[in-house]
């Protein structure tokens, strides 16, 4: 196992529900170190650039609109095996398929408004982390 970093987003639906703090507490209780955190409302350009990998998908336009509807909390997490561990804690993309005890099972409303995001692979994390954070904004030992 190696120490990894991953990008997490608490999406506008979860922030609007008032569960951002609860989700952050779950992240900390699970042993992730928070290296960087900020709250921002994505612009249309920022959302479409972040999700550009999905631009041919039928849900792309709707997803980008959803992500700009209110503030998100973007977070850089560090842990052993952080990418898979955060994905396990989030649960399946569609909350209907998410396991009991996962964040999406508890807080997601739909496959689109699914409360949280996480990088799906090391190459994705390497794109997503600097999308939001400069090196100087990340806590370092
Ligand atoms: P996320 O993990 O942020 O990655 C891409 C996002 O697209 C996903 O979470 C959902 O918010 C959204 N998404 C994925 N599949 C669908 C779908 N079939 N319909 C609507 N939104 C989707």
XYZ file of N, CA and C and ligand atoms in Angstrom:
445
model
N 0.845 -1.203 0.000
C 0.000 0.000 0.000
C 0.877 1.248 0.000
N 0.429 2.240 -0.739
C 1.215 3.465 -0.769
C 0.346 4.649 -0.362
N 1.016 5.688 0.140
C 0.295 6.900 0.506
C -0.135 7.594 -0.771
N -1.410 7.871 -0.880
C -1.980 8.525 -2.062
C -2.734 9.781 -1.652
N -2.949 10.621 -2.655
C -3.842 11.770 -2.499
C -5.016 11.605 -3.457
N -6.163 12.087 -3.039
C -7.339 12.047 -3.909
C -8.117 13.343 -3.746
N -8.865 13.707 -4.775
C -9.729 14.881 -4.667
C -11.142 14.437 -4.297
N -11.651 15.038 -3.241
C -13.035 14.817 -2.825
C -13.805 16.116 -3.027
N -15.065 15.987 -3.423
C -15.961 17.149 -3.479
C -17.229 16.802 -2.701
N -17.610 17.711 -1.798
C -18.948 17.652 -1.214
C -19.792 18.544 -2.111
N -20.722 17.929 -2.840
C -21.422 18.587 -3.946
C -22.525 19.528 -3.445
N -23.036 20.372 -4.341
C -24.018 21.375 -3.926
C -25.246 20.807 -3.206
N -25.696 19.610 -3.567
C -26.882 19.053 -2.895
C -26.601 18.793 -1.416
N -25.408 18.276 -1.122
C -25.070 17.957 0.269
C -24.805 19.226 1.076
N -24.154 20.213 0.442
C -23.928 21.487 1.140
C -25.286 22.130 1.452
N -26.202 22.113 0.473
C -27.523 22.732 0.673
C -28.324 22.024 1.764
N -28.118 20.727 1.907
C -28.823 19.972 2.952
C -28.251 20.217 4.338
N -27.076 20.862 4.394
C -26.457 21.124 5.691
C -25.729 19.925 6.265
N -25.217 19.048 5.380
C -24.514 17.868 5.882
C -23.017 17.877 5.543
N -22.495 19.034 5.120
C -21.062 19.089 4.786
C -20.214 18.760 6.010
N -20.564 19.330 7.150
C -19.799 19.064 8.365
C -19.875 17.601 8.786
N -21.042 17.014 8.629
C -21.213 15.591 8.969
C -20.337 14.727 8.072
N -20.296 15.066 6.774
C -19.463 14.295 5.841
C -17.984 14.489 6.172
N -17.587 15.718 6.507
C -16.185 15.951 6.891
C -15.832 15.144 8.137
N -16.753 15.066 9.084
C -16.484 14.285 10.296
C -16.294 12.805 9.952
N -17.090 12.310 8.994
C -16.941 10.906 8.562
C -15.568 10.693 7.923
N -15.137 11.672 7.129
C -13.830 11.581 6.463
C -12.721 11.513 7.514
N -12.798 12.395 8.502
C -11.752 12.414 9.535
C -11.814 11.144 10.391
N -13.014 10.694 10.708
C -13.142 9.487 11.534
C -12.591 8.265 10.813
N -12.602 8.310 9.483
C -12.088 7.190 8.700
C -10.568 7.245 8.546
N -9.932 8.267 9.095
C -8.471 8.309 9.119
C -7.801 9.046 7.985
N -8.604 9.736 7.155
C -7.991 10.537 6.088
C -7.406 11.810 6.686
N -6.274 12.237 6.135
C -5.716 13.540 6.493
C -6.194 14.563 5.462
N -6.704 15.685 5.943
C -7.147 16.760 5.048
C -5.955 17.674 4.779
N -5.510 17.693 3.520
C -4.343 18.507 3.152
C -4.742 19.880 2.637
N -5.967 20.000 2.153
C -6.445 21.276 1.618
C -7.951 21.238 1.566
N -8.568 22.396 1.779
C -10.030 22.449 1.744
C -10.463 23.865 1.389
N -11.466 23.979 0.530
C -12.035 25.292 0.221
C -13.486 25.127 -0.216
N -14.242 26.193 -0.005
C -15.635 26.207 -0.457
C -15.731 27.181 -1.619
N -16.372 26.758 -2.684
C -16.520 27.649 -3.830
C -17.732 27.239 -4.642
N -18.272 28.217 -5.350
C -19.343 27.913 -6.299
C -18.723 27.847 -7.685
N -18.770 26.668 -8.291
C -18.148 26.476 -9.599
C -18.840 27.335 -10.649
N -18.055 27.932 -11.515
C -18.607 28.589 -12.694
C -18.953 27.515 -13.729
N -19.712 27.901 -14.752
C -20.033 26.954 -15.830
C -18.758 26.444 -16.489
N -17.800 27.323 -16.678
C -16.544 26.929 -17.318
C -15.769 25.951 -16.423
N -15.736 26.240 -15.127
C -15.013 25.359 -14.210
C -15.658 23.977 -14.146
N -16.995 23.925 -14.113
C -17.684 22.632 -14.049
C -17.481 21.852 -15.342
N -17.621 22.510 -16.481
C -17.500 21.768 -17.746
C -16.066 21.309 -17.967
N -15.094 22.077 -17.518
C -13.694 21.648 -17.629
C -13.385 20.481 -16.706
N -13.929 20.538 -15.499
C -13.664 19.464 -14.540
C -14.221 18.135 -15.028
N -15.429 18.192 -15.605
C -16.096 16.959 -16.052
C -15.947 16.726 -17.562
N -14.941 17.337 -18.185
C -14.770 17.234 -19.644
C -14.684 15.784 -20.119
N -14.190 14.903 -19.262
C -14.080 13.487 -19.643
C -15.458 12.891 -19.957
N -16.510 13.516 -19.433
C -17.870 13.019 -19.664
C -18.611 13.792 -20.763
N -17.919 14.593 -21.540
C -18.642 15.534 -22.413
C -19.479 14.879 -23.495
N -19.210 13.624 -23.820
C -20.054 12.927 -24.809
C -21.254 12.223 -24.171
N -21.322 12.238 -22.835
C -22.398 11.511 -22.157
C -23.679 12.340 -22.151
N -24.796 11.623 -22.146
C -26.099 12.290 -22.222
C -26.338 13.193 -21.002
N -25.721 12.867 -19.867
C -25.986 13.608 -18.637
C -25.049 14.787 -18.432
N -24.131 15.027 -19.375
C -23.072 16.026 -19.157
C -23.614 17.431 -18.883
N -24.514 17.891 -19.725
C -25.017 19.262 -19.585
C -25.766 19.436 -18.249
N -26.586 18.464 -17.940
C -27.345 18.511 -16.686
C -26.401 18.453 -15.477
N -25.388 17.599 -15.571
C -24.410 17.482 -14.479
C -23.704 18.814 -14.249
N -23.298 19.464 -15.329
C -22.588 20.745 -15.195
C -23.504 21.806 -14.578
N -24.767 21.822 -14.969
C -25.718 22.770 -14.380
C -25.892 22.493 -12.888
N -26.065 21.223 -12.545
C -26.207 20.842 -11.137
C -24.999 21.297 -10.312
N -23.816 21.122 -10.861
C -22.603 21.435 -10.086
C -22.395 22.935 -9.889
N -23.129 23.751 -10.661
C -22.998 25.210 -10.508
C -24.145 25.808 -9.700
N -25.032 24.984 -9.176
C -26.249 25.537 -8.563
C -26.016 26.119 -7.174
N -24.893 25.827 -6.575
C -24.586 26.353 -5.246
C -23.170 25.973 -4.884
N -22.742 26.339 -3.699
C -21.358 26.059 -3.327
C -21.084 24.573 -3.119
N -19.853 24.207 -3.436
C -19.300 22.884 -3.138
C -18.144 23.067 -2.159
N -17.772 21.988 -1.496
C -16.556 21.972 -0.685
C -15.587 21.017 -1.376
N -14.427 21.534 -1.782
C -13.434 20.690 -2.442
C -12.292 20.435 -1.458
N -11.825 19.199 -1.454
C -10.920 18.736 -0.398
C -9.852 17.832 -1.010
N -8.622 17.994 -0.562
C -7.581 17.023 -0.900
C -7.352 16.131 0.308
N -7.505 14.833 0.086
C -7.345 13.843 1.146
C -6.069 13.051 0.922
N -5.429 12.680 2.012
C -4.249 11.817 1.937
C -4.424 10.644 2.898
N -4.055 9.475 2.431
C -4.099 8.253 3.254
C -3.428 7.134 2.466
N -3.118 6.045 3.141
C -2.749 4.836 2.420
C -3.931 4.458 1.541
N -3.664 4.202 0.263
C -4.728 3.715 -0.633
C -5.938 4.666 -0.660
N -5.668 5.963 -0.627
C -6.741 6.957 -0.440
C -7.801 6.904 -1.536
N -7.398 6.648 -2.772
C -8.361 6.718 -3.879
C -9.446 5.655 -3.693
N -9.031 4.415 -3.482
C -10.030 3.346 -3.322
C -10.774 3.481 -1.999
N -10.056 3.875 -0.950
C -10.724 3.989 0.359
C -11.812 5.055 0.342
N -11.549 6.172 -0.336
C -12.580 7.227 -0.405
C -13.738 6.754 -1.268
N -13.449 6.016 -2.332
C -14.532 5.502 -3.171
C -15.389 4.501 -2.380
N -14.751 3.697 -1.549
C -15.501 2.747 -0.716
C -16.389 3.487 0.281
N -15.862 4.562 0.869
C -16.648 5.315 1.852
C -17.803 6.058 1.171
N -17.586 6.537 -0.076
C -18.675 7.205 -0.811
C -19.801 6.238 -1.136
N -19.458 5.044 -1.616
C -20.468 4.103 -2.110
C -20.695 4.285 -3.601
N -21.569 3.462 -4.160
C -21.824 3.449 -5.603
C -22.364 4.792 -6.081
N -22.052 5.126 -7.358
C -22.484 6.401 -7.956
C -23.984 6.599 -7.810
N -24.744 5.557 -8.095
C -26.204 5.609 -7.956
C -26.570 5.195 -6.528
N -27.162 6.098 -5.761
C -27.453 5.744 -4.363
C -28.354 4.521 -4.225
N -29.104 4.209 -5.279
C -29.948 3.011 -5.231
C -29.096 1.750 -5.122
N -27.852 1.850 -5.586
C -26.942 0.693 -5.531
C -25.898 0.811 -4.424
N -25.962 1.871 -3.641
C -24.924 2.115 -2.630
C -25.164 1.239 -1.400
N -24.061 0.737 -0.856
C -24.147 -0.144 0.312
C -24.522 0.639 1.565
N -25.144 -0.059 2.510
C -25.470 0.548 3.796
C -24.196 1.063 4.451
N -24.321 2.216 5.085
C -23.175 2.792 5.786
C -22.334 3.719 4.944
N -22.592 3.763 3.621
C -21.816 4.663 2.771
C -22.465 6.059 2.760
N -21.647 7.037 2.382
C -22.115 8.430 2.376
C -23.245 8.609 1.363
N -23.089 8.013 0.189
C -24.149 8.193 -0.820
C -25.445 7.510 -0.404
N -25.345 6.361 0.250
C -26.572 5.700 0.720
C -27.323 6.629 1.666
N -26.561 7.315 2.513
C -27.194 8.140 3.538
C -27.638 9.499 3.006
N -26.842 10.106 2.126
C -27.079 11.512 1.809
C -27.423 11.816 0.350
N -27.183 10.894 -0.591
C -27.432 11.209 -1.996
C -28.919 11.142 -2.306
N -29.355 11.991 -3.257
C -30.760 12.018 -3.655
C -31.013 11.268 -4.949
N -30.014 11.240 -5.836
C -30.189 10.636 -7.162
C -28.807 10.312 -7.722
N -28.779 9.691 -8.897
C -27.483 9.368 -9.521
C -26.717 10.656 -9.867
N -27.428 11.741 -10.127
C -26.751 13.021 -10.404
C -26.438 13.768 -9.108
N -27.438 14.002 -8.292
C -27.253 14.712 -7.022
C -26.820 13.686 -5.983
N -25.559 13.246 -6.125
C -25.102 12.092 -5.333
C -24.106 12.472 -4.241
N -24.208 13.699 -3.775
C -23.589 14.171 -2.521
C -22.079 14.390 -2.570
N -21.359 13.459 -3.174
C -19.894 13.537 -3.121
C -19.269 13.029 -4.416
N -18.036 13.467 -4.632
C -17.233 13.017 -5.768
C -15.894 12.541 -5.240
N -15.279 11.626 -5.970
C -13.901 11.238 -5.677
C -13.177 10.857 -6.943
N -11.883 11.133 -6.973
C -11.060 10.722 -8.126
C -11.151 9.205 -8.276
N -11.178 8.733 -9.548
C -11.356 7.287 -9.745
C -10.063 6.530 -10.031
N -8.936 7.241 -10.151
C -7.662 6.578 -10.452
C -6.534 7.578 -10.193
N -5.292 7.106 -10.059
C -4.183 8.035 -9.816
C -4.058 9.114 -10.901
N -4.262 8.744 -12.164
C -4.138 9.745 -13.239
C -5.234 10.800 -13.113
N -6.421 10.388 -12.682
C -7.524 11.333 -12.485
C -7.205 12.277 -11.329
N -6.686 11.728 -10.232
C -6.310 12.572 -9.092
C -5.240 13.584 -9.514
N -4.326 13.158 -10.375
C -3.248 14.055 -10.816
C -3.786 15.201 -11.666
N -4.936 15.022 -12.292
C -5.613 16.112 -13.019
C -6.474 16.931 -12.062
N -7.216 16.250 -11.204
C -8.246 16.931 -10.406
C -7.673 17.761 -9.256
N -6.613 17.287 -8.603
C -6.075 18.041 -7.452
C -5.553 19.407 -7.901
N -4.674 19.500 -8.897
C -4.205 20.827 -9.316
C -5.261 21.658 -10.027
N -6.399 21.029 -10.394
C -7.510 21.812 -10.970
C -8.004 22.831 -9.944
N -7.931 22.466 -8.667
C -8.453 23.334 -7.611
C -7.395 23.898 -6.665
N -6.253 23.254 -6.548
C -5.279 23.653 -5.528
C -3.887 23.803 -6.136
N -3.205 24.902 -5.759
C -1.784 25.002 -6.075
C -1.003 24.221 -5.012
N 0.231 23.907 -5.312
C 1.054 23.161 -4.353
C 1.159 23.923 -3.035
N 1.199 25.240 -3.094
C 1.354 26.052 -1.882
C 0.112 26.024 -1.002
N -1.015 25.590 -1.546
C -2.253 25.544 -0.763
C -2.436 24.211 -0.038
N -1.516 23.278 -0.253
C -1.659 21.952 0.369
C -0.724 21.846 1.558
N -1.291 21.383 2.646
C -0.514 21.199 3.873
C 0.561 20.157 3.607
N 1.743 20.426 4.082
C 2.843 19.459 3.898
C 3.611 19.347 5.199
N 4.060 18.135 5.439
C 4.836 17.917 6.669
C 6.118 18.700 6.641
P -19.121 11.726 -9.951
O -18.482 10.679 -9.120
O -18.867 13.153 -9.587
O -18.680 11.498 -11.467
C -19.460 11.902 -12.552
C -20.822 12.331 -12.139
O -21.784 12.294 -13.173
C -21.371 11.371 -11.106
O -20.690 11.484 -9.902
C -22.821 11.773 -11.093
O -23.035 12.984 -10.364
C -23.034 12.043 -12.568
N -23.618 10.891 -13.265
C -23.053 9.715 -13.526
N -23.889 8.903 -14.201
C -25.010 9.624 -14.379
C -26.260 9.353 -15.014
N -26.495 8.167 -15.611
N -27.188 10.314 -15.002
C -26.950 11.503 -14.413
N -25.773 11.824 -13.789
C -24.831 10.883 -13.781
